[in-house]
Short mmCIF file of C-alpha atoms in Angstrom, two decimals:
data_model
loop_
_atom_site.label_atom_id
_atom_site.label_comp_id
_atom_site.label_asym_id
_atom_site.label_seq_id
_atom_site.Cartn_x
_atom_site.Cartn_y
_atom_site.Cartn_z
CA MET A 99 7.92 -13.62 2.88
CA HIS A 100 10.66 -12.51 5.26
CA LYS A 101 11.05 -14.16 8.65
CA LEU A 102 10.19 -12.08 11.72
CA GLY A 103 13.41 -10.88 13.34
CA ARG A 104 14.35 -8.18 15.85
CA TYR A 105 15.85 -4.86 14.82
CA VAL A 106 18.31 -3.64 17.48
CA TYR A 107 18.54 0.12 18.07
CA GLY A 108 20.83 0.30 21.08
CA LEU A 109 21.65 -0.79 24.63
CA ILE A 110 20.44 0.65 27.92
CA ARG A 111 20.22 -0.13 31.61
CA ALA A 112 16.78 -1.44 32.58
CA ALA A 113 15.86 -3.10 35.87
CA GLU A 114 12.42 -3.94 34.49
CA PRO A 115 10.80 -4.34 31.06
CA LYS A 116 10.19 -1.11 29.12
CA ASP A 117 7.77 -0.32 26.33
CA PHE A 118 8.50 2.81 24.27
CA GLY A 119 5.41 2.62 22.07
CA CYS A 120 4.89 2.16 18.34
CA ILE A 121 7.72 4.31 16.99
CA GLY A 122 9.93 1.70 15.32
CA PHE A 123 10.45 0.15 11.90
CA ASP A 124 7.39 -0.58 9.83
CA CYS A 125 6.07 -4.04 10.63
CA GLY A 126 2.82 -5.27 9.13
CA GLY A 127 2.06 -1.91 7.59
CA LYS A 128 2.42 0.21 10.73
CA PRO A 129 5.23 1.43 13.03
CA GLY A 130 6.56 -1.41 15.16
CA ARG A 131 6.35 -1.49 18.94
CA VAL A 132 9.71 -0.69 20.55
CA TYR A 133 10.52 -2.58 23.73
CA THR A 134 13.40 -4.11 25.68
CA VAL A 135 14.96 -7.56 25.72
CA ARG A 136 16.77 -7.85 29.08
CA VAL A 137 19.41 -9.91 30.78
CA ASN A 138 19.56 -8.79 34.40
CA SER A 139 19.94 -4.98 34.30
CA VAL A 140 21.31 -4.77 30.72
CA ALA A 141 18.79 -4.46 27.90
CA ALA A 142 18.66 -4.17 24.14
CA VAL A 143 16.08 -1.82 22.64
CA VAL A 144 14.37 -3.69 19.80
CA SER A 145 11.29 -3.89 17.64
CA ASP A 146 9.84 -6.65 15.50
CA TYR A 147 11.28 -6.57 12.00
CA ALA A 148 9.96 -8.37 8.93
CA GLY A 149 12.19 -6.87 6.24
CA PRO A 150 15.28 -8.26 4.47
CA ASP A 151 18.31 -9.31 6.52
CA LYS A 152 20.39 -6.54 4.96
CA VAL A 153 18.80 -3.20 5.85
CA LEU A 154 19.60 -0.60 3.20
CA PRO A 155 20.42 2.94 4.38
CA LEU A 156 17.39 4.49 2.70
CA PRO A 157 15.50 7.44 4.22
CA GLU A 158 12.53 5.24 5.12
CA ASN A 159 14.90 3.02 7.11
CA LEU A 160 17.18 5.67 8.59
CA ASP A 161 14.24 7.71 9.90
CA PRO A 162 12.87 5.12 12.37
CA HIS A 163 16.40 4.11 13.45
CA HIS A 164 17.27 7.65 14.48
CA ARG A 165 13.77 8.47 15.74
CA VAL A 166 13.88 5.66 18.31
CA ILE A 167 17.35 6.59 19.52
CA ARG A 168 16.42 10.30 19.82
CA GLU A 169 13.30 9.45 21.81
CA ILE A 170 15.08 7.16 24.26
CA MET A 171 18.04 9.47 24.86
CA LYS A 172 15.64 12.16 26.14
CA THR A 173 15.44 10.29 29.45
CA LEU A 174 18.00 7.46 29.36
CA THR A 175 21.63 6.82 28.50
CA ILE A 176 21.76 4.71 25.36
CA VAL A 177 24.70 3.09 23.61
CA PRO A 178 23.46 3.34 20.01
CA MET A 179 24.06 0.52 17.60
CA THR A 180 25.30 1.30 14.13
CA PHE A 181 22.56 1.24 11.54
CA GLY A 182 21.28 -2.11 10.26
CA HIS A 183 21.53 -4.64 13.11
CA VAL A 184 18.95 -7.41 12.80
CA ALA A 185 18.85 -10.43 15.15
CA LYS A 186 17.03 -13.64 14.25
CA ASN A 187 14.96 -13.65 17.42
CA GLU A 188 14.89 -12.59 21.06
CA GLU A 189 16.93 -15.62 22.10
CA GLU A 190 19.81 -14.47 19.91
CA VAL A 191 19.65 -11.02 21.49
CA GLU A 192 19.63 -12.54 25.00
CA ARG A 193 22.64 -14.75 24.23
CA THR A 194 24.60 -11.75 23.01
CA LEU A 195 23.68 -9.70 26.08
CA ARG A 196 24.61 -12.54 28.41
CA ARG A 197 27.94 -13.19 26.72
CA ASN A 198 28.95 -9.52 26.66
CA ARG A 199 27.21 -7.97 29.65
CA ASP A 200 30.45 -6.83 31.34
CA THR A 201 31.62 -5.07 28.17
CA ILE A 202 28.20 -3.51 27.67
CA ARG A 203 28.06 -2.30 31.29
CA ALA A 204 31.51 -0.75 30.96
CA GLU A 205 30.45 1.09 27.81
CA LEU A 206 27.26 2.32 29.48
CA ASP A 207 29.32 3.53 32.45
CA ARG A 208 31.67 5.41 30.13
CA VAL A 209 28.92 7.41 28.42
CA ASP A 210 26.50 7.62 31.33
CA GLY A 211 24.87 11.04 31.52
CA LYS A 212 26.72 12.24 28.41
CA VAL A 213 25.59 13.34 24.97
CA GLU A 214 27.33 14.10 21.71
CA MET A 215 27.60 17.64 20.37
CA ALA A 216 28.70 18.17 16.77
CA LEU A 217 30.67 21.20 15.63
CA LYS A 218 31.38 21.88 11.96
CA VAL A 219 33.44 24.82 10.79
CA LYS A 220 33.76 25.78 7.13
CA TRP A 221 35.50 28.46 5.12
CA ASP A 222 32.68 30.67 3.87
CA VAL A 223 34.46 32.01 0.78
CA ASP A 224 33.65 32.15 -2.94
CA ASN A 225 36.81 30.33 -4.02
CA ILE A 226 38.83 28.32 -1.51
CA PHE A 227 41.96 28.21 -3.70
CA GLU A 228 41.98 31.99 -4.23
CA HIS A 229 41.35 32.48 -0.52
CA PHE A 230 44.53 30.62 0.39
CA VAL A 231 46.50 32.22 -2.41
CA GLY A 232 45.64 35.53 -0.77
CA LEU A 233 46.92 34.26 2.59
CA ASP A 234 50.12 32.58 1.43
CA PRO A 235 52.68 34.68 -0.51
CA HIS A 236 54.71 31.59 -1.43
CA LEU A 237 51.67 29.88 -2.95
CA ALA A 238 50.67 33.11 -4.72
CA ALA A 239 54.17 33.60 -6.17
CA PHE A 240 54.27 30.06 -7.55
CA ARG A 241 50.77 30.41 -9.05
CA ASP A 242 51.72 33.73 -10.68
CA GLU A 243 54.95 32.28 -12.05
CA LEU A 244 53.14 29.34 -13.68
CA PHE A 245 50.32 31.31 -15.25
CA GLY A 246 52.24 34.51 -16.01
CA ARG A 247 54.21 32.92 -18.83
CA SER A 248 53.44 33.06 -22.51
CA HIS A 249 52.97 29.28 -22.56
CA ALA A 250 50.76 27.03 -20.47
CA PRO A 251 52.34 25.31 -17.42
CA ALA A 252 53.36 21.68 -17.71
CA GLN A 253 51.17 19.01 -16.14
CA ALA A 254 53.82 18.30 -13.50
CA GLU A 255 53.87 21.98 -12.52
CA LYS A 256 50.08 22.09 -12.12
CA ILE A 257 50.27 18.94 -9.99
CA GLU A 258 52.88 20.60 -7.79
CA LEU A 259 50.68 23.68 -7.39
CA GLY A 260 47.80 21.45 -6.36
CA ARG A 261 50.03 19.64 -3.86
CA MET A 262 51.17 22.93 -2.34
CA PHE A 263 47.56 24.06 -1.99
CA GLU A 264 46.46 20.81 -0.35
CA GLN A 265 49.38 20.98 2.10
CA ARG A 266 48.55 24.58 2.97
CA LEU A 267 44.94 23.56 3.51
CA ALA A 268 45.93 20.63 5.75
CA ASP A 269 48.33 22.75 7.80
CA GLU A 270 45.67 25.41 8.39
CA ARG A 271 43.15 22.75 9.43
CA ASP A 272 45.62 21.31 11.95
CA VAL A 273 46.41 24.68 13.48
CA GLN A 274 42.81 25.86 13.76
CA THR A 275 41.48 22.50 14.95
CA GLU A 276 44.04 22.42 17.76
CA ARG A 277 43.01 25.95 18.68
CA VAL A 278 39.30 25.05 18.87
CA VAL A 279 39.84 21.77 20.72
CA GLU A 280 41.91 23.58 23.34
CA ALA A 281 39.31 26.34 23.72
CA PHE A 282 36.58 23.77 24.40
CA ARG A 283 38.64 21.63 26.78
CA PRO A 284 36.70 22.63 29.96
CA TYR A 285 33.43 21.54 28.35
CA TYR A 286 34.03 18.00 27.08
CA GLY A 287 35.27 14.62 28.22
CA GLU A 288 36.32 13.26 24.83
CA VAL A 289 36.67 14.69 21.34
CA LYS A 290 36.83 13.08 17.91
CA VAL A 291 38.23 14.81 14.84
CA ASN A 292 36.47 13.49 11.74
CA PRO A 293 37.99 13.69 8.24
CA PRO A 294 36.82 16.74 6.25
CA LYS A 295 34.17 15.92 3.67
CA ASN A 296 35.22 18.59 1.17
CA GLU A 297 37.76 21.36 0.58
CA THR A 298 35.75 24.06 2.33
CA THR A 299 35.46 22.06 5.57
CA ALA A 300 37.89 23.52 8.09
CA MET A 301 37.00 21.00 10.81
CA ASP A 302 34.39 18.39 11.66
CA LEU A 303 34.40 17.69 15.40
CA ALA A 304 32.34 15.60 17.81
CA PHE A 305 32.45 16.26 21.55
CA LEU A 306 31.27 14.01 24.37
CA VAL A 307 29.60 16.42 26.80
CA GLN A 308 27.82 16.05 30.12
CA ARG A 309 24.08 16.38 29.53
CA ASP A 310 23.85 19.22 32.05
CA GLY A 311 26.78 20.98 30.36
CA VAL A 312 25.15 21.42 26.94
CA LYS A 313 24.17 25.05 27.54
CA SER A 314 27.72 25.97 28.58
CA PHE A 315 29.05 24.20 25.49
CA GLU A 316 26.69 26.17 23.26
CA GLU A 317 27.74 29.45 24.87
CA CYS A 318 31.37 28.53 24.25
CA VAL A 319 30.63 28.02 20.53
CA TYR A 320 29.54 31.65 20.20
CA GLN A 321 32.52 32.88 22.24
CA VAL A 322 35.06 30.95 20.19
CA ALA A 323 33.40 31.82 16.86
CA GLY A 324 33.75 35.48 17.77
CA THR A 325 37.54 35.13 17.94
CA PHE A 326 37.78 33.87 14.32
CA PRO A 327 37.76 35.91 11.10
CA ALA A 328 34.42 36.33 9.33
CA GLN A 329 35.43 33.72 6.72
CA TYR A 330 35.01 30.97 9.32
CA LEU A 331 31.41 29.78 9.62
CA PHE A 332 30.60 27.85 12.83
CA ASP A 333 27.65 25.44 12.95
CA PHE A 334 26.83 23.19 15.91
CA SER A 335 24.10 20.61 16.45
CA GLY A 336 22.92 18.25 19.14
CA PRO A 337 22.53 16.85 21.63
CA TRP A 338 22.80 13.46 19.95
CA ALA A 339 23.41 9.95 21.17
CA PRO A 340 27.18 9.30 21.35
CA PHE A 341 27.55 7.65 17.93
CA ASN A 342 31.14 8.82 17.48
CA PHE A 343 32.24 7.52 20.87
CA VAL A 344 31.02 3.92 20.99
CA ALA A 345 32.47 0.99 19.11
CA LEU A 346 30.25 -1.81 20.38
CA ASP A 347 28.92 -4.04 17.62
CA LEU A 348 26.38 -6.75 18.51
CA HIS A 349 27.23 -8.83 15.45
CA VAL A 350 30.94 -8.75 16.30
CA ALA A 351 30.22 -9.32 19.98
CA ALA A 352 28.08 -12.34 19.21
CA ALA A 353 30.63 -13.98 16.92
#
């Protein structure tokens, strides 16, 4: 049997105890009660947790983690913890809050009243290599030279063609990302450029936006998308808790 610990979802300001209802991790066969552990006006949002110390990122675990954070951020500013933080007991949570309350307050101040908006842009084309060959005469000429011969190209030549393509891809990402970031500048406080997950990803951006500025941000997405060729597909989501803009780790902080 696992010992009863406390799963930590995030950090908020709370002048008094708060109870968010039974929306947390399964505990005893039903959703756990989510509540606060406070030190002065700084609080951790927790629920009882009777699972293993290492929480695996399975759907049944990720769902309650994100559900709690989404529910709280509807009305409060929350500094979300990365997935999987389990404390031994409430006393351990209190010690961590007490030891790091100034750092936690500063982080809460930094993201107060702000939410994260995600913007992903992809090249909506059948073949990304052929798309860039059509845009770049130098790349097209080298491709035609290699495959227009009577004999197959050498391995080194194919590697060089691949390198040229990847460089062209990276250069285009840099140019277009700078263009989008500049266009959105009036609507965000901070921006994070995430690494592309695949070849067709043109950009993967996260913006820290004032909660009351979300509508203006969304309107800007449509305006900016309209200035790009049809091959660029814009997709935005949010508002989310500012996962990309906080680096506070309770386990590190407690060490």
